[in-house]
Amino acid sequence: QVQLVESGGGLVQAGGSLRLSCAASGRTSSNYAMAWFRQAPGKEREFVTGLSWITYYADAAKGRFTISRDNDKNTMSLQMNSLKPEDTAVYYCACAARALSVTRMTRASEYDYWGQGTQVTVSS
């Protein structure tokens, strides 16, 4: 079992930056794929970026967001720059108990563990 807790969300102006963190505990492994998803009101949860043996970004995140992990500290971060109002959503940390290919990495159903989410609001 793995427990995930997100933090770092908040209110920022368009063009600003925010750094989200995900703290993991339990039976963690550096082999586990991890990812960030987000969900806006009335919309389906969407993939933002994931990290396994390789790193992959959704088109909406490319060039603006950076995912990283610290296996020693069991943490994962999402650095978000040049934020836009459309980035407003609840951001979730996810972990799969295995490595994932790029194709599977983008599917929410592939993940075994989820955090509670942290709200990110970008004002115009």
Short mmCIF file of C-alpha atoms in Angstrom, two decimals:
data_model
loop_
_atom_site.label_atom_id
_atom_site.label_comp_id
_atom_site.label_asym_id
_atom_site.label_seq_id
_atom_site.Cartn_x
_atom_site.Cartn_y
_atom_site.Cartn_z
CA GLN A 1 0.00 0.00 0.00
CA VAL A 2 1.09 3.51 -0.83
CA GLN A 3 -0.30 6.71 0.61
CA LEU A 4 0.00 9.97 -1.30
CA VAL A 5 -0.52 13.51 -0.06
CA GLU A 6 -0.42 16.55 -2.34
CA SER A 7 0.40 20.06 -1.23
CA GLY A 8 1.36 23.42 -2.68
CA GLY A 9 -1.86 24.41 -4.42
CA GLY A 10 -3.22 27.90 -4.18
CA LEU A 11 -4.32 31.02 -6.01
CA VAL A 12 -2.01 32.65 -8.53
CA GLN A 13 -2.33 35.19 -11.31
CA ALA A 14 -2.04 34.24 -14.95
CA GLY A 15 1.60 34.05 -15.94
CA GLY A 16 2.68 33.13 -12.45
CA SER A 17 4.28 29.97 -11.12
CA LEU A 18 3.41 27.33 -8.59
CA ARG A 19 5.15 24.22 -7.34
CA LEU A 20 3.15 21.21 -6.21
CA SER A 21 4.54 18.44 -4.07
CA CYS A 22 3.46 14.87 -3.47
CA ALA A 23 4.67 13.00 -0.42
CA ALA A 24 4.56 9.23 -0.60
CA SER A 25 4.65 6.73 2.23
CA GLY A 26 4.14 3.01 2.65
CA ARG A 27 5.50 0.38 0.30
CA THR A 28 7.04 2.71 -2.22
CA SER A 29 9.52 1.80 -4.93
CA SER A 30 11.63 3.72 -7.39
CA ASN A 31 10.27 1.37 -10.05
CA TYR A 32 6.75 2.70 -9.63
CA ALA A 33 5.45 5.08 -12.25
CA MET A 34 4.09 8.35 -10.94
CA ALA A 35 2.03 11.05 -12.55
CA TRP A 36 0.01 14.20 -12.14
CA PHE A 37 -3.59 14.41 -13.27
CA ARG A 38 -6.02 17.29 -12.99
CA GLN A 39 -9.75 17.69 -12.99
CA ALA A 40 -11.75 20.84 -13.55
CA PRO A 41 -15.43 21.13 -12.51
CA GLY A 42 -17.66 19.26 -14.93
CA LYS A 43 -14.73 17.75 -16.79
CA GLU A 44 -13.12 14.34 -16.79
CA ARG A 45 -9.83 13.81 -15.04
CA GLU A 46 -7.01 14.42 -17.50
CA PHE A 47 -3.37 13.44 -17.65
CA VAL A 48 -0.85 16.23 -17.17
CA THR A 49 2.54 14.55 -16.94
CA GLY A 50 4.04 11.26 -15.83
CA LEU A 51 7.42 9.84 -14.90
CA SER A 52 8.48 6.21 -15.17
CA TRP A 53 11.59 5.00 -16.97
CA ILE A 54 10.84 7.91 -19.25
CA THR A 55 9.06 11.21 -18.80
CA TYR A 56 6.05 12.29 -20.81
CA TYR A 57 4.01 15.48 -20.94
CA ALA A 58 0.56 16.22 -22.26
CA ASP A 59 0.54 18.88 -24.96
CA ALA A 60 -1.02 21.38 -22.57
CA ALA A 61 1.92 20.97 -20.19
CA LYS A 62 4.85 20.90 -22.59
CA GLY A 63 7.25 23.77 -22.18
CA ARG A 64 5.54 25.04 -19.04
CA PHE A 65 5.42 22.19 -16.52
CA THR A 66 8.23 20.03 -15.19
CA ILE A 67 7.83 16.81 -13.25
CA SER A 68 10.53 15.47 -10.96
CA ARG A 69 10.94 12.93 -8.20
CA ASP A 70 13.28 12.37 -5.30
CA ASN A 71 13.37 8.66 -4.55
CA ASP A 72 15.40 9.10 -1.37
CA LYS A 73 12.79 11.43 0.09
CA ASN A 74 9.82 9.66 -1.50
CA THR A 75 8.53 12.86 -2.99
CA MET A 76 7.44 14.07 -6.39
CA SER A 77 7.05 17.63 -7.59
CA LEU A 78 5.33 19.51 -10.37
CA GLN A 79 6.81 22.87 -11.25
CA MET A 80 4.24 24.92 -13.13
CA ASN A 81 5.27 28.08 -14.93
CA SER A 82 3.41 30.52 -17.17
CA LEU A 83 0.12 29.44 -15.66
CA LYS A 84 -3.10 30.09 -17.53
CA PRO A 85 -6.71 30.31 -16.31
CA GLU A 86 -7.42 27.03 -18.08
CA ASP A 87 -4.93 25.35 -15.75
CA THR A 88 -7.41 25.85 -12.92
CA ALA A 89 -8.31 22.45 -11.52
CA VAL A 90 -7.80 20.04 -8.67
CA TYR A 91 -4.43 18.40 -9.20
CA TYR A 92 -3.93 14.80 -8.17
CA CYS A 93 -0.80 12.80 -7.56
CA ALA A 94 -1.00 9.20 -8.77
CA CYS A 95 1.19 6.13 -8.45
CA ALA A 96 1.18 2.79 -10.24
CA ALA A 97 2.75 -0.25 -8.58
CA ARG A 98 4.83 -0.89 -11.69
CA ALA A 99 6.56 0.90 -14.54
CA LEU A 100 4.31 2.16 -17.30
CA SER A 101 4.74 2.75 -21.01
CA VAL A 102 3.90 6.15 -22.42
CA THR A 103 0.56 4.89 -23.71
CA ARG A 104 -0.51 3.41 -20.39
CA MET A 105 0.92 6.31 -18.45
CA THR A 106 -1.80 8.61 -19.74
CA ARG A 107 -4.65 6.40 -18.52
CA ALA A 108 -6.03 7.10 -15.06
CA SER A 109 -7.18 3.50 -14.78
CA GLU A 110 -3.57 2.31 -14.76
CA TYR A 111 -2.84 3.86 -11.38
CA ASP A 112 -3.24 2.07 -8.09
CA TYR A 113 -2.90 4.93 -5.63
CA TRP A 114 -4.16 8.50 -5.56
CA GLY A 115 -3.73 11.52 -3.38
CA GLN A 116 -6.62 13.62 -2.12
CA GLY A 117 -5.92 16.44 -4.56
CA THR A 118 -4.85 20.05 -4.19
CA GLN A 119 -6.67 23.02 -5.68
CA VAL A 120 -4.91 25.25 -8.17
CA THR A 121 -6.71 28.42 -9.20
CA VAL A 122 -5.30 30.76 -11.82
CA SER A 123 -6.95 34.15 -12.03
CA SER A 124 -7.13 36.25 -15.18
#
